[in-house]
Coordinates of C-alpha atoms in Angstrom, one line a residue:
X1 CA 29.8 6.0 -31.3
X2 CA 31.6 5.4 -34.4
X3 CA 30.6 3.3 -37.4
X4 CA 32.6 1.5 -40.4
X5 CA 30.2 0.8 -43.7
X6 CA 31.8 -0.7 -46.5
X7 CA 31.1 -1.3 -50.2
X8 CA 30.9 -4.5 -52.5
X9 CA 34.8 -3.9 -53.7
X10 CA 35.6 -3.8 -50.2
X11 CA 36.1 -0.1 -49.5
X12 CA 35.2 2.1 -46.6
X13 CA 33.5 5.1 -46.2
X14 CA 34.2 7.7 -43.8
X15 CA 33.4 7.0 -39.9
X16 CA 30.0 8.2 -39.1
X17 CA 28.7 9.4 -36.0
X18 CA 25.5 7.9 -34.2
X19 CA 24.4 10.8 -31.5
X20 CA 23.8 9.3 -28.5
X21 CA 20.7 9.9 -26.7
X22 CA 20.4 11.9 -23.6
X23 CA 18.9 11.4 -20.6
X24 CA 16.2 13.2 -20.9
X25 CA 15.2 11.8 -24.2
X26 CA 15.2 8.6 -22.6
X27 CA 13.0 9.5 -20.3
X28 CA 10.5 11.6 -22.7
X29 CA 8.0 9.2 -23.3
X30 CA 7.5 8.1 -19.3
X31 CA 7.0 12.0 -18.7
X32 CA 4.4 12.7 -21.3
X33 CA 2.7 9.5 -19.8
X34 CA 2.9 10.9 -16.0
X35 CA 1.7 14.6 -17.0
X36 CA -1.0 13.4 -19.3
X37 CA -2.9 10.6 -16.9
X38 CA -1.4 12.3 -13.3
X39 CA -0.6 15.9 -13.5
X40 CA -3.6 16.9 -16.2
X41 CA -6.3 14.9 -13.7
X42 CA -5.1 16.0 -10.6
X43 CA -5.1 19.9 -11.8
X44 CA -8.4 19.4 -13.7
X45 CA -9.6 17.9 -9.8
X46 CA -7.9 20.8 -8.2
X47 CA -9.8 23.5 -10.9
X48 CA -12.9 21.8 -9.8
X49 CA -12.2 22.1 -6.1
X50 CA -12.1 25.8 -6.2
X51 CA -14.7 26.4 -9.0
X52 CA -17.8 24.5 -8.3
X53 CA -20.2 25.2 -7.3
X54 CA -18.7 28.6 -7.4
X55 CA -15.2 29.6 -6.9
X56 CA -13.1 30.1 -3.7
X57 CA -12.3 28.1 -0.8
X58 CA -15.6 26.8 -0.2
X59 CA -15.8 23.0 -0.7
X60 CA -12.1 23.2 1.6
X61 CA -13.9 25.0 4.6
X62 CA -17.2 22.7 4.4
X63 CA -15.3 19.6 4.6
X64 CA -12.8 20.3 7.0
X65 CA -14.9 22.7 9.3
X66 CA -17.7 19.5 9.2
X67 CA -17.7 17.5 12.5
X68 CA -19.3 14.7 10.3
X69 CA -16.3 15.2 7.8
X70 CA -14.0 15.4 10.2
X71 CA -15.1 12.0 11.8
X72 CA -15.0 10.1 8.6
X73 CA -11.4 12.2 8.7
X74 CA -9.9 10.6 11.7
X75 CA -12.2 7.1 11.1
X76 CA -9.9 6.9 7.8
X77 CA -6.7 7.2 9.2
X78 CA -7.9 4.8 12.5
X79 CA -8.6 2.0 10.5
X80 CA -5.7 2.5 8.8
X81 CA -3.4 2.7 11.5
X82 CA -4.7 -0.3 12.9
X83 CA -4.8 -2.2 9.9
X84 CA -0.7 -1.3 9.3
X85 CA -0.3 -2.3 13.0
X86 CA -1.9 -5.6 12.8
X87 CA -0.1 -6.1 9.4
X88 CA 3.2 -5.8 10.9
X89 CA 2.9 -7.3 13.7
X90 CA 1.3 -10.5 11.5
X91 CA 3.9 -9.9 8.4
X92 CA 7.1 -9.7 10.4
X93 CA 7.4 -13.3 11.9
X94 CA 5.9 -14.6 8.4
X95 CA 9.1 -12.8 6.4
X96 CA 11.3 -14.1 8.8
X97 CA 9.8 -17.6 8.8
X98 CA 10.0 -17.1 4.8
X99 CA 13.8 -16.4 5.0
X100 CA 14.9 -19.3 7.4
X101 CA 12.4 -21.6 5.6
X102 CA 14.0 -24.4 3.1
X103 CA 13.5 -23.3 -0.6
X104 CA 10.9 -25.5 -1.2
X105 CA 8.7 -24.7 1.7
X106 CA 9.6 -21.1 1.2
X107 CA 8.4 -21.6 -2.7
X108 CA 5.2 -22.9 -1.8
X109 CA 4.3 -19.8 1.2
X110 CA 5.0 -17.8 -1.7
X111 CA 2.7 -19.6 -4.1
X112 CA 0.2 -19.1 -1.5
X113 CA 0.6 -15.2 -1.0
X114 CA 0.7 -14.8 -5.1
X115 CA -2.5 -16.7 -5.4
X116 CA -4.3 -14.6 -2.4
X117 CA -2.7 -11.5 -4.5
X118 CA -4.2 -12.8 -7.6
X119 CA -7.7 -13.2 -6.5
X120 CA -10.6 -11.4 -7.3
X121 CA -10.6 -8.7 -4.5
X122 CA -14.4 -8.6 -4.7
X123 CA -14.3 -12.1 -4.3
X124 CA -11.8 -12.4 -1.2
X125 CA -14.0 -9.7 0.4
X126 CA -17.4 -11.7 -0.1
X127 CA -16.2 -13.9 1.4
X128 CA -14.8 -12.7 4.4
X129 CA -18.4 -11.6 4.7
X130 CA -19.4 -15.1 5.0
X131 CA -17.1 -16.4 6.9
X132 CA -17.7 -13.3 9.3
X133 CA -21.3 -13.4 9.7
X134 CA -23.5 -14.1 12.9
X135 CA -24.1 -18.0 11.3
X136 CA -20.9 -18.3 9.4
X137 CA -17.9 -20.4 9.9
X138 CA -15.8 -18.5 12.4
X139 CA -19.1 -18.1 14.6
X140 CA -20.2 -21.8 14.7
X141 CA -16.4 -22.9 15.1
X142 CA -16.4 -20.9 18.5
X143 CA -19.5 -22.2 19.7
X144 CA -18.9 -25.4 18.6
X145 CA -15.9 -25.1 20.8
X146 CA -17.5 -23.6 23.4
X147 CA -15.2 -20.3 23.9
X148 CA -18.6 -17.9 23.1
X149 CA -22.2 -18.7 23.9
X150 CA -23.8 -16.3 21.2
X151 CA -22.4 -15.4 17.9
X152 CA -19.9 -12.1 17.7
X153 CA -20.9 -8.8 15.9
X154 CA -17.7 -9.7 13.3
X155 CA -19.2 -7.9 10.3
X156 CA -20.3 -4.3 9.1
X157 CA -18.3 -3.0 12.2
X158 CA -14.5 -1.9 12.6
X159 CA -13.7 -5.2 13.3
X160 CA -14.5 -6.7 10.0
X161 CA -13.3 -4.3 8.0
X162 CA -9.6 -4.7 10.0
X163 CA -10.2 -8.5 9.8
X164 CA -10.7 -8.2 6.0
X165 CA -8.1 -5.1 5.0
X166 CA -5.4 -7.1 6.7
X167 CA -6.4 -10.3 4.9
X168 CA -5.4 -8.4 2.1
X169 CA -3.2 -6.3 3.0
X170 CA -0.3 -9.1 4.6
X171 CA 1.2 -9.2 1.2
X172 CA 2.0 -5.9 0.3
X173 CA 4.3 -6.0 3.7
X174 CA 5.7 -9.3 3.5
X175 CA 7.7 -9.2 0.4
X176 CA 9.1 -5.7 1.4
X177 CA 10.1 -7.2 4.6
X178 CA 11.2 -10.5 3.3
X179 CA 13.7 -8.9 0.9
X180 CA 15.1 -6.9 3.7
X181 CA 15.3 -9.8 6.5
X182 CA 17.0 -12.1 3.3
X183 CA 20.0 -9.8 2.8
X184 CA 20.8 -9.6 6.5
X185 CA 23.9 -11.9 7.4
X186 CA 22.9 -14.4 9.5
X187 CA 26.9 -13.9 11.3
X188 CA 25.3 -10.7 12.9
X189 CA 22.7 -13.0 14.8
X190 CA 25.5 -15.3 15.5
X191 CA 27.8 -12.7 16.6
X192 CA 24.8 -11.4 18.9
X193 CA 24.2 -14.5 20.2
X194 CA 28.1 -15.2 21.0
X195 CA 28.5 -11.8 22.7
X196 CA 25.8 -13.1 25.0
X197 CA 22.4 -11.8 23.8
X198 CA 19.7 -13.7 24.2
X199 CA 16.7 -14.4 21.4
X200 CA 14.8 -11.6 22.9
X201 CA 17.8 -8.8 23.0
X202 CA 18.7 -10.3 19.1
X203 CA 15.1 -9.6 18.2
X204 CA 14.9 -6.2 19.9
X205 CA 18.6 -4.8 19.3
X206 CA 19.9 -6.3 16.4
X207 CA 17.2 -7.8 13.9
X208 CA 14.7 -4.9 14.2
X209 CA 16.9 -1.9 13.5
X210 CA 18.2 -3.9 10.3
X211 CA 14.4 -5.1 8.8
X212 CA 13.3 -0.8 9.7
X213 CA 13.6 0.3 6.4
X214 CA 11.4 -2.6 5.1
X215 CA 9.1 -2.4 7.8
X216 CA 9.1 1.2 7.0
X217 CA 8.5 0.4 3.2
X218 CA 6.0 -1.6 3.6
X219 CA 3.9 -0.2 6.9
X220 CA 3.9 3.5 4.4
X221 CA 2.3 1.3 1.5
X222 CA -0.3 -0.6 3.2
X223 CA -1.1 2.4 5.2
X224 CA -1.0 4.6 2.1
X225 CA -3.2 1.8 0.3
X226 CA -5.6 1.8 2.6
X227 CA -6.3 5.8 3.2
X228 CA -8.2 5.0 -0.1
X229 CA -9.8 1.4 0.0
X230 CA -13.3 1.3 -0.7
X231 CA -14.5 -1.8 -1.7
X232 CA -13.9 -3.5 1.4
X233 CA -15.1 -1.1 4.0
X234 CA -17.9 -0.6 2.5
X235 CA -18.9 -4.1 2.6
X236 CA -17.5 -4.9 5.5
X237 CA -18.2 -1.5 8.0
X238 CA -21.3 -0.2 8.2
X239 CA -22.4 3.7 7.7
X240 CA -20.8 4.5 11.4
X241 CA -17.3 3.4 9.8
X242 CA -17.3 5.4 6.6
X243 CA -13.9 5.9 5.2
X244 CA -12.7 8.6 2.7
X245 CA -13.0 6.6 -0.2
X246 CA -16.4 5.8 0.4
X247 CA -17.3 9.6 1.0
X248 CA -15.9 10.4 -2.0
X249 CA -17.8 7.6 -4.4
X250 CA -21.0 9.1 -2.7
X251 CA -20.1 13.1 -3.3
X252 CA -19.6 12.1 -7.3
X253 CA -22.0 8.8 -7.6
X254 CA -25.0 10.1 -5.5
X255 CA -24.5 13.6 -4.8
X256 CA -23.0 15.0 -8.1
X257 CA -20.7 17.4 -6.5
X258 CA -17.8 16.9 -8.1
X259 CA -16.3 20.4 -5.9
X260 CA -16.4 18.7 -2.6
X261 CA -15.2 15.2 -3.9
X262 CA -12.3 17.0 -5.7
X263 CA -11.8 18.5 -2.7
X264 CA -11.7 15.4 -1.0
X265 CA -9.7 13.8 -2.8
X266 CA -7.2 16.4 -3.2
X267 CA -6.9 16.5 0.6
X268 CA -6.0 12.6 0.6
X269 CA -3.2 13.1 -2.0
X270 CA -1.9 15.7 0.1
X271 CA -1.4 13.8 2.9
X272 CA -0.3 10.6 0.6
X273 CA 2.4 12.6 -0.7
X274 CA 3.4 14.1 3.0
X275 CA 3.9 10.6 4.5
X276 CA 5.8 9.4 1.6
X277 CA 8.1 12.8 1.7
X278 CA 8.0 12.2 5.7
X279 CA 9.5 8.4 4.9
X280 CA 12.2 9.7 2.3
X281 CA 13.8 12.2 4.6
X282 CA 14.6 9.4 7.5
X283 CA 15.0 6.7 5.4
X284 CA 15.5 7.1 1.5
X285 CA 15.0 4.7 -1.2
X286 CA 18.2 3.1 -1.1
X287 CA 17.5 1.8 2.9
X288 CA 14.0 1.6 2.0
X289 CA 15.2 -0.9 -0.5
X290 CA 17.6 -3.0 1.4
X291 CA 20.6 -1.7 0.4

């Protein structure tokens, strides 16, 4: 880039030249921020893993040679299947409705999911737990309504904590979803229709394989999410539906053994990392993105 300066009496000087930066200077600052509070804790974790409480392999062969490990394991990545499931399945009709929807109406649905977002997520999960309990609202509307005779087992079971990780959960995968669904022409769904396809064959053949990459994008960040929830399980499942999260506060908080909950947590990055590596290599972030 070249520059003129003058002086009072009207004269220039001779061009200067302003280096431009580079790319990597750009970047500099948002690189010494990643290695300092990502890479430094996660090898500090990993040093710890393999150190203490003396080094090797230890802590790795103890957690995942435990059947009780193991079951809180395969527990973890249950309940968070099922709560991706349920999210999609729940997510996808309310994007669509979202896109369809006048502006108005579609302004206020989105009030309502920022506001949910917003929240206090101790507070959204209290109260869950009342509304869940054996004498709380969901309970006394049934047998007021006569559908159950006796109250449901809704809370510290795998049934709340679904209820109440998909409760928050929805709107991590409906703005994916809805940004997706928005940018698809609605002339393919005509064309669909006037090639003779009915709602059904639309939905299944044409709608679906174009919303993928946000269903995609959003089922690998609520599933991601909630490999490492712990609030809400822990007040919302009970000690047979311990998650990873929850084994991990209790190997630092209770236990002090900060090898087996580095270990533990090192184990859930790895697989965080593999399922968002998995994602990239059939989808990438340009069709995980819409575009």
């Amino acid at each position: 880039m070249v520059s003129h300066t003058e002086t009072d009496s009207g004269r220039a000087y001779a061009p200067t030249r302003v280096r431009r930066l580079t790319d990597f200077e750009l970047t500099l600052p948002g690189l010494v921020l990643l290695v300092l509070f990502f890479v430094v804790p996660v090898v500090i974790l990993l040093m710890r893993s393999v150190t203490e409480p003396v080094p090797g392999l230890g802590n790795y062969v103890e957690l995942l040679g435990s059947s009780t490990y193991l079951r809180i394991f395969t527990n973890t990545f249950l309940v968070s299947g099922l709560v991706t499931v349920v999210s999609l399945l729940i997510g996808f009709p309310v994007a669509w409705a979202l896109a369809v929807m006048p502006g108005r109406a579609a302004s206020i649905v989105f009030a309502i999911l920022l506001l949910s977002m917003w929240t206090n997520l101790l507070a959204r999960t209290y109260a869950w737990m009342v509304l869940l309990q054996r004498t709380g609202v969901i309970n006394k509307v049934l047998i007021g309504l006569g559908l159950i005779d006796k109250p449901l087992p809704l809370v510290n079971n795998l049934t709340g904590v679904t209820i109440g990780m998909t409760y928050i959960m929805l709107p991590f995968i409906i703005l994916p979803l809805y940004g997706v669904i928005k940018k698809i022409d609605p002339a393919i769904l005509q064309a669909a229709a006037l090639c003779g396809a009915n709602r059904w064959q639309s939905l299944v053949r044409v709608l679906l394989p174009l919303a993928m990459p946000g269903m995609a994008a959003g089922a690998l960040m609520v599933f991601v999410m909630s490999l490492g929830y712990f609030v809400t399980p822990a007040l919302l499942g009970g000690t047979a539906n311990m998650m990873l999260a929850e084994l991990i506060a209790q190997f630092v908080q209770s236990l002090v053994n900060w090898g087996m909950g580095g270990a533990a947590a090192l184990v859930l990055l790895v697989v965080t990392l593999a399922l968002y590596a998995v994602q990239l290599r059939f989808f990438g972030t340009d069709r995980m993105g819409g575009r």
